[in-house]
Short mmCIF file of N, CA, C and O in Angstrom, two decimals:
data_model
loop_
_atom_site.label_atom_id
_atom_site.label_comp_id
_atom_site.label_asym_id
_atom_site.label_seq_id
_atom_site.Cartn_x
_atom_site.Cartn_y
_atom_site.Cartn_z
N MET A 80 308.00 -6.84 128.43
CA MET A 80 307.12 -7.48 129.59
C MET A 80 306.58 -8.99 129.20
O MET A 80 306.31 -9.21 128.21
N ASN A 81 306.72 -9.87 130.16
CA ASN A 81 306.79 -11.35 129.70
C ASN A 81 305.11 -11.58 130.00
O ASN A 81 304.34 -10.89 130.52
N PHE A 82 304.91 -12.96 129.37
CA PHE A 82 303.37 -13.21 129.43
C PHE A 82 302.79 -12.85 130.73
O PHE A 82 301.54 -12.76 131.06
N ALA A 83 303.61 -13.66 131.71
CA ALA A 83 302.90 -13.79 133.11
C ALA A 83 302.46 -12.56 133.60
O ALA A 83 301.54 -12.16 134.37
N ASP A 84 303.35 -11.50 133.79
CA ASP A 84 303.34 -10.21 133.93
C ASP A 84 302.18 -9.12 133.00
O ASP A 84 301.50 -8.57 133.78
N ALA A 85 302.24 -9.34 131.83
CA ALA A 85 301.10 -9.00 130.56
C ALA A 85 299.74 -9.65 131.47
O ALA A 85 298.92 -8.82 131.56
N LEU A 86 299.68 -10.71 132.09
CA LEU A 86 298.57 -11.32 132.13
C LEU A 86 298.05 -10.63 133.29
O LEU A 86 296.89 -10.29 133.52
N LYS A 87 298.72 -10.19 134.50
CA LYS A 87 298.25 -9.53 135.52
C LYS A 87 297.86 -8.29 135.29
O LYS A 87 296.85 -7.88 136.28
N THR A 88 297.82 -7.72 134.21
CA THR A 88 297.57 -6.31 133.81
C THR A 88 295.81 -6.18 133.15
O THR A 88 295.24 -5.43 133.37
N LEU A 89 295.43 -7.64 132.89
CA LEU A 89 294.23 -8.03 132.28
C LEU A 89 293.15 -8.07 133.13
O LEU A 89 293.25 -8.64 134.18
N PRO A 90 291.84 -7.71 132.91
CA PRO A 90 290.74 -8.03 134.17
C PRO A 90 290.74 -9.61 133.98
O PRO A 90 290.58 -10.15 133.13
N GLU A 91 289.89 -9.77 134.77
CA GLU A 91 289.35 -11.15 135.19
C GLU A 91 288.02 -11.40 134.24
O GLU A 91 287.17 -10.23 134.72
N PHE A 92 287.67 -12.40 134.04
CA PHE A 92 286.30 -12.81 133.38
C PHE A 92 285.78 -13.80 134.07
O PHE A 92 286.59 -15.10 134.30
N ALA A 93 284.89 -14.17 134.06
CA ALA A 93 283.88 -14.97 134.53
C ALA A 93 283.18 -15.86 133.37
O ALA A 93 282.74 -15.33 132.40
N GLY A 94 283.20 -17.20 133.61
CA GLY A 94 282.78 -17.96 132.41
C GLY A 94 283.26 -19.65 132.37
O GLY A 94 284.61 -19.32 132.90
N GLU A 95 282.42 -20.36 132.23
CA GLU A 95 282.99 -21.69 131.69
C GLU A 95 284.03 -21.66 130.56
O GLU A 95 285.14 -22.46 130.56
N LYS A 96 283.77 -21.17 129.42
CA LYS A 96 284.52 -21.39 128.27
C LYS A 96 284.43 -19.89 127.37
O LYS A 96 283.27 -19.18 127.38
N LEU A 97 285.13 -19.80 126.29
CA LEU A 97 284.90 -19.08 125.30
C LEU A 97 284.80 -19.62 123.97
O LEU A 97 285.53 -20.41 123.73
N VAL A 98 283.46 -18.96 123.12
CA VAL A 98 283.45 -19.79 122.01
C VAL A 98 283.80 -19.05 121.05
O VAL A 98 283.43 -17.65 120.99
N LEU A 99 284.49 -18.97 119.81
CA LEU A 99 285.13 -18.75 118.66
C LEU A 99 284.26 -18.97 117.39
O LEU A 99 284.25 -20.32 117.43
N THR A 100 283.69 -17.93 117.03
CA THR A 100 283.03 -18.39 115.76
C THR A 100 283.53 -17.37 114.40
O THR A 100 283.92 -16.51 114.76
N ASP A 101 283.08 -17.99 113.41
CA ASP A 101 283.80 -17.44 111.99
C ASP A 101 282.42 -16.28 111.76
O ASP A 101 281.42 -16.37 112.19
N PRO A 102 282.81 -15.52 110.72
CA PRO A 102 282.17 -14.43 110.41
C PRO A 102 280.61 -15.04 110.05
O PRO A 102 279.63 -14.24 110.03
N ALA A 103 280.59 -16.29 109.27
CA ALA A 103 279.21 -16.77 109.20
C ALA A 103 278.62 -17.38 110.14
O ALA A 103 277.34 -17.74 110.09
N GLY A 104 279.33 -17.37 111.53
CA GLY A 104 278.60 -17.92 112.73
C GLY A 104 279.06 -19.25 112.98
O GLY A 104 278.51 -19.86 114.07
N ALA A 105 279.88 -20.00 112.22
CA ALA A 105 280.39 -21.42 112.46
C ALA A 105 281.12 -21.34 113.52
O ALA A 105 282.09 -20.62 113.58
N GLU A 106 281.00 -22.22 114.54
CA GLU A 106 281.92 -22.45 116.02
C GLU A 106 283.05 -22.82 115.16
O GLU A 106 283.13 -23.73 114.51
N VAL A 107 284.29 -22.42 115.55
CA VAL A 107 285.94 -22.76 114.99
C VAL A 107 286.65 -23.37 116.58
O VAL A 107 287.44 -24.05 116.00
N ALA A 108 286.23 -22.97 117.43
CA ALA A 108 287.23 -23.33 118.45
C ALA A 108 286.51 -22.85 119.61
O ALA A 108 285.45 -22.01 119.80
N THR A 109 287.00 -23.56 120.85
CA THR A 109 286.50 -22.99 122.23
C THR A 109 287.80 -23.09 123.14
O THR A 109 288.70 -24.19 122.98
N ILE A 110 287.77 -22.22 124.05
CA ILE A 110 289.02 -21.99 125.05
C ILE A 110 288.37 -22.13 126.23
O ILE A 110 287.40 -21.38 126.76
N ALA A 111 288.48 -23.31 127.18
CA ALA A 111 288.13 -23.32 128.39
C ALA A 111 288.95 -22.29 129.49
O ALA A 111 289.87 -22.02 129.46
N ASN A 112 287.93 -22.09 130.52
CA ASN A 112 288.62 -21.28 131.63
C ASN A 112 289.06 -22.03 132.82
O ASN A 112 288.05 -22.41 133.26
N ALA A 113 289.98 -22.68 132.20
CA ALA A 113 290.54 -24.09 133.38
C ALA A 113 291.96 -23.99 133.03
O ALA A 113 292.60 -23.57 132.43
N PRO A 114 292.76 -24.68 134.12
CA PRO A 114 293.94 -24.81 134.02
C PRO A 114 294.75 -25.14 132.97
O PRO A 114 294.11 -26.20 131.91
N GLY A 115 295.77 -24.64 132.47
CA GLY A 115 296.48 -24.88 130.94
C GLY A 115 295.90 -24.06 130.12
O GLY A 115 296.42 -23.96 129.13
N THR A 116 294.51 -23.28 130.28
CA THR A 116 293.90 -22.55 129.18
C THR A 116 293.37 -21.24 129.71
O THR A 116 293.02 -20.65 128.92
N ALA A 117 293.44 -21.17 130.93
CA ALA A 117 292.93 -19.70 131.28
C ALA A 117 293.66 -18.32 130.89
O ALA A 117 292.90 -17.58 130.97
N GLY A 118 294.79 -18.76 130.95
CA GLY A 118 295.42 -17.54 130.13
C GLY A 118 295.28 -17.05 128.90
O GLY A 118 294.63 -15.95 128.61
N SER A 119 294.76 -18.18 128.09
CA SER A 119 294.28 -17.66 126.71
C SER A 119 293.04 -17.49 126.67
O SER A 119 292.61 -16.47 126.19
N PHE A 120 292.11 -18.17 127.72
CA PHE A 120 290.77 -17.82 127.77
C PHE A 120 290.86 -16.31 128.16
O PHE A 120 289.95 -14.98 127.63
N ARG A 121 291.56 -15.60 129.16
CA ARG A 121 291.48 -14.19 129.83
C ARG A 121 292.06 -13.54 128.84
O ARG A 121 291.41 -12.38 128.24
N VAL A 122 293.08 -13.92 127.90
CA VAL A 122 293.52 -12.97 126.69
C VAL A 122 292.46 -12.58 125.49
O VAL A 122 292.21 -11.50 125.27
N TYR A 123 292.23 -13.67 125.13
CA TYR A 123 290.67 -13.57 124.02
C TYR A 123 289.51 -12.98 124.88
O TYR A 123 289.15 -12.25 123.84
N ALA A 124 289.17 -13.20 126.06
CA ALA A 124 288.04 -12.39 126.63
C ALA A 124 288.41 -11.03 126.54
O ALA A 124 287.33 -10.17 126.09
N TYR A 125 289.66 -10.52 126.75
CA TYR A 125 290.00 -9.35 127.02
C TYR A 125 289.95 -8.63 125.59
O TYR A 125 289.46 -7.63 125.25
N LEU A 126 290.61 -9.26 124.74
CA LEU A 126 290.59 -8.93 123.10
C LEU A 126 289.01 -8.48 122.47
O LEU A 126 288.72 -7.64 122.02
N ALA A 127 288.08 -9.68 122.84
CA ALA A 127 286.81 -9.33 122.33
C ALA A 127 286.37 -8.12 123.13
O ALA A 127 285.34 -7.42 122.36
N GLN A 128 286.42 -8.03 124.44
CA GLN A 128 286.00 -7.07 125.23
C GLN A 128 286.42 -5.51 124.54
O GLN A 128 285.59 -4.62 124.37
N GLN A 129 287.55 -5.57 124.05
CA GLN A 129 288.04 -4.22 123.50
C GLN A 129 287.98 -3.88 122.33
O GLN A 129 287.93 -2.61 121.91
N TYR A 130 287.81 -5.02 121.53
CA TYR A 130 287.92 -4.61 120.05
C TYR A 130 286.32 -4.98 119.28
O TYR A 130 286.04 -4.87 118.19
N GLY A 131 285.73 -5.87 120.06
CA GLY A 131 284.25 -6.46 119.78
C GLY A 131 284.09 -7.60 118.69
O GLY A 131 283.23 -8.53 118.88
N ALA A 132 285.55 -7.89 118.58
CA ALA A 132 285.76 -9.42 117.68
C ALA A 132 287.27 -9.25 117.62
O ALA A 132 287.87 -8.43 118.01
N ILE A 133 287.89 -10.26 117.51
CA ILE A 133 289.19 -10.58 117.12
C ILE A 133 289.39 -10.21 115.65
O ILE A 133 289.36 -11.45 114.70
N ASP A 134 289.87 -9.20 115.63
CA ASP A 134 290.32 -8.84 114.13
C ASP A 134 291.99 -8.71 114.10
O ASP A 134 292.44 -8.99 115.09
N ALA A 135 292.52 -8.56 113.09
CA ALA A 135 293.78 -8.08 112.85
C ALA A 135 294.58 -7.07 114.00
O ALA A 135 295.38 -7.76 114.41
N GLU A 136 293.91 -5.85 114.06
CA GLU A 136 294.46 -5.27 115.17
C GLU A 136 294.18 -5.73 116.49
O GLU A 136 295.18 -5.45 117.42
N ALA A 137 293.05 -6.67 116.96
CA ALA A 137 293.13 -7.35 118.14
C ALA A 137 294.07 -8.46 118.60
O ALA A 137 294.85 -8.54 119.41
N ALA A 138 294.55 -9.20 117.10
CA ALA A 138 295.39 -10.35 116.97
C ALA A 138 296.53 -9.85 117.36
O ALA A 138 297.61 -10.14 118.18
N ALA A 139 297.00 -8.66 116.69
CA ALA A 139 298.53 -8.45 117.17
C ALA A 139 298.53 -7.71 118.56
O ALA A 139 300.04 -7.99 118.86
N GLU A 140 297.60 -7.11 118.95
CA GLU A 140 297.86 -6.97 120.75
C GLU A 140 297.93 -8.28 121.22
O GLU A 140 298.48 -8.32 122.19
N GLY A 141 297.11 -9.16 120.91
CA GLY A 141 297.29 -10.40 121.77
C GLY A 141 298.65 -11.18 121.54
O GLY A 141 299.11 -11.79 122.41
N LEU A 142 299.13 -11.09 120.35
CA LEU A 142 300.26 -11.62 119.95
C LEU A 142 301.56 -10.92 121.01
O LEU A 142 302.14 -11.32 121.85
N ALA A 143 301.24 -9.42 121.30
CA ALA A 143 302.35 -8.63 122.02
C ALA A 143 302.10 -9.12 123.55
O ALA A 143 303.10 -9.38 124.25
N ILE A 144 300.73 -9.64 123.86
CA ILE A 144 300.31 -10.09 125.04
C ILE A 144 301.06 -11.30 125.62
O ILE A 144 301.75 -11.70 126.60
N PHE A 145 301.16 -12.29 124.34
CA PHE A 145 301.55 -13.81 124.86
C PHE A 145 303.17 -13.60 124.79
O PHE A 145 303.65 -14.58 125.13
N ALA A 146 303.70 -12.39 124.33
CA ALA A 146 305.21 -12.13 124.78
C ALA A 146 305.91 -13.28 123.92
O ALA A 146 305.90 -13.35 123.03
N GLU A 147 306.69 -13.89 124.81
CA GLU A 147 307.75 -14.88 124.87
C GLU A 147 307.06 -16.17 124.14
O GLU A 147 307.75 -17.08 123.32
N HIS A 148 305.67 -16.48 124.22
CA HIS A 148 305.33 -17.64 123.57
C HIS A 148 304.81 -17.50 122.13
O HIS A 148 304.74 -18.38 121.52
N THR A 149 304.84 -16.10 121.87
CA THR A 149 304.77 -15.90 120.62
C THR A 149 305.91 -16.41 119.43
O THR A 149 305.53 -16.71 118.39
N GLU A 150 306.75 -16.17 119.99
CA GLU A 150 308.08 -16.55 119.33
C GLU A 150 308.22 -17.73 119.13
O GLU A 150 308.54 -18.49 118.22
N ASP A 151 307.90 -18.58 120.54
CA ASP A 151 308.02 -20.23 120.43
C ASP A 151 306.83 -20.37 119.85
O ASP A 151 307.03 -21.65 118.72
N ALA A 152 305.52 -20.12 119.64
CA ALA A 152 304.60 -20.49 118.54
C ALA A 152 304.96 -20.19 117.07
O ALA A 152 304.65 -21.16 116.25
N SER A 153 305.60 -19.04 117.07
CA SER A 153 306.29 -18.84 115.44
C SER A 153 307.23 -19.97 114.82
O SER A 153 307.12 -20.45 113.66
N THR A 154 307.95 -20.52 115.78
CA THR A 154 308.89 -21.54 115.19
C THR A 154 308.50 -23.09 115.75
O THR A 154 309.25 -23.91 115.36
N HIS A 155 307.60 -23.13 116.44
CA HIS A 155 306.78 -24.56 116.34
C HIS A 155 305.34 -24.43 116.25
O HIS A 155 304.30 -24.50 117.39
N PRO A 156 305.04 -24.25 114.95
CA PRO A 156 303.68 -24.22 114.78
C PRO A 156 303.01 -25.41 115.34
O PRO A 156 303.42 -26.65 115.08
N GLY A 157 301.77 -25.38 115.63
CA GLY A 157 300.86 -26.49 116.11
C GLY A 157 301.11 -26.28 118.03
O GLY A 157 300.38 -27.27 118.60
N LYS A 158 301.94 -26.05 118.47
CA LYS A 158 302.39 -26.23 119.91
C LYS A 158 301.70 -25.25 120.56
O LYS A 158 301.21 -25.73 121.76
N HIS A 159 301.15 -24.20 120.03
CA HIS A 159 300.49 -23.21 120.86
C HIS A 159 299.15 -22.75 119.95
O HIS A 159 299.31 -21.87 119.19
N PRO A 160 298.42 -23.61 120.03
CA PRO A 160 297.00 -23.13 119.02
C PRO A 160 296.24 -22.07 119.37
O PRO A 160 295.93 -21.59 117.95
N ASN A 161 296.26 -21.50 120.10
CA ASN A 161 295.69 -20.42 120.57
C ASN A 161 296.47 -18.98 120.01
O ASN A 161 295.80 -18.02 119.59
N ILE A 162 297.66 -19.37 119.87
CA ILE A 162 298.40 -18.26 119.45
C ILE A 162 298.64 -18.34 117.80
O ILE A 162 298.29 -17.13 117.26
N ASP A 163 298.71 -19.76 117.41
CA ASP A 163 298.54 -19.99 116.09
C ASP A 163 297.31 -19.25 115.33
O ASP A 163 297.44 -18.78 114.23
N ARG A 164 296.19 -19.44 116.11
CA ARG A 164 294.96 -18.87 115.39
C ARG A 164 294.93 -17.13 115.31
O ARG A 164 294.70 -16.62 114.24
N LEU A 165 295.63 -16.62 116.17
CA LEU A 165 296.10 -14.94 116.39
C LEU A 165 296.79 -14.88 115.04
O LEU A 165 296.67 -13.60 114.18
N ILE A 166 297.71 -15.59 114.90
CA ILE A 166 298.87 -15.46 113.70
C ILE A 166 298.31 -15.59 112.28
O ILE A 166 298.32 -14.79 111.71
N ALA A 167 296.94 -16.49 112.17
CA ALA A 167 296.41 -16.55 111.09
C ALA A 167 295.37 -15.53 110.78
O ALA A 167 295.22 -15.03 109.89
N ILE A 168 295.11 -15.08 112.10
CA ILE A 168 293.73 -13.78 112.13
C ILE A 168 294.85 -12.57 111.33
O ILE A 168 294.36 -11.87 110.44
N LEU A 169 296.12 -12.27 111.84
CA LEU A 169 296.77 -11.49 111.35
C LEU A 169 297.27 -11.39 110.02
O LEU A 169 296.96 -10.71 109.04
N THR A 170 297.08 -12.90 109.67
CA THR A 170 298.02 -13.16 108.17
C THR A 170 296.59 -13.05 107.28
O THR A 170 297.03 -12.27 106.14
N THR A 171 295.69 -13.29 107.63
CA THR A 171 294.60 -13.68 106.72
C THR A 171 293.36 -12.27 106.58
O THR A 171 292.78 -12.20 105.62
N GLY A 172 293.52 -11.70 107.83
CA GLY A 172 292.66 -11.04 108.03
C GLY A 172 291.16 -11.19 108.35
O GLY A 172 290.15 -10.08 108.59
N SER A 173 290.84 -12.30 108.32
CA SER A 173 289.63 -12.78 108.80
C SER A 173 289.34 -12.68 110.27
O SER A 173 289.94 -13.59 110.84
N PRO A 174 288.57 -12.06 110.56
CA PRO A 174 288.15 -12.15 112.16
C PRO A 174 287.21 -13.06 112.66
O PRO A 174 286.73 -13.80 111.97
N LEU A 175 287.62 -13.29 113.96
CA LEU A 175 286.62 -14.32 114.86
C LEU A 175 285.78 -13.41 115.82
O LEU A 175 286.30 -12.56 116.18
N ASN A 176 284.60 -13.92 115.88
CA ASN A 176 283.64 -13.47 117.02
C ASN A 176 283.80 -14.33 118.04
O ASN A 176 284.15 -15.54 118.03
N ALA A 177 283.52 -13.61 119.29
CA ALA A 177 283.89 -14.35 120.61
C ALA A 177 282.80 -14.16 121.41
O ALA A 177 282.38 -13.34 121.58
N ARG A 178 282.33 -14.98 122.33
CA ARG A 178 281.33 -15.07 123.59
C ARG A 178 281.62 -16.14 124.48
O ARG A 178 282.11 -17.21 124.33
N ILE A 179 281.38 -15.34 125.93
CA ILE A 179 281.57 -16.22 127.00
C ILE A 179 280.42 -16.99 127.27
O ILE A 179 279.19 -16.25 127.51
N ILE A 180 280.40 -18.54 128.00
CA ILE A 180 279.30 -18.87 128.19
C ILE A 180 279.74 -19.53 129.43
O ILE A 180 281.06 -19.56 129.72
#
């Protein structure tokens, strides 16, 4: 399943942005619910809802949802920062908390 099709299977989430924090509570990133990042917003919101935090298990599912973009991110680090973040979580095991505001 490609990313566009996988995205259609996820629920909609309301909010302006999703704030990601490290285990100590420090903000590490935000993902706007806006054109260009709305798909990532939806994926991260879904993962946070399903898992409670973006941990290694959630990151693995997120990478599967991003489908063809995951391979592109792996070969072009920095091109897809929201996917790079999931790869880092999977690699390090250090989870992130997420909240929609």
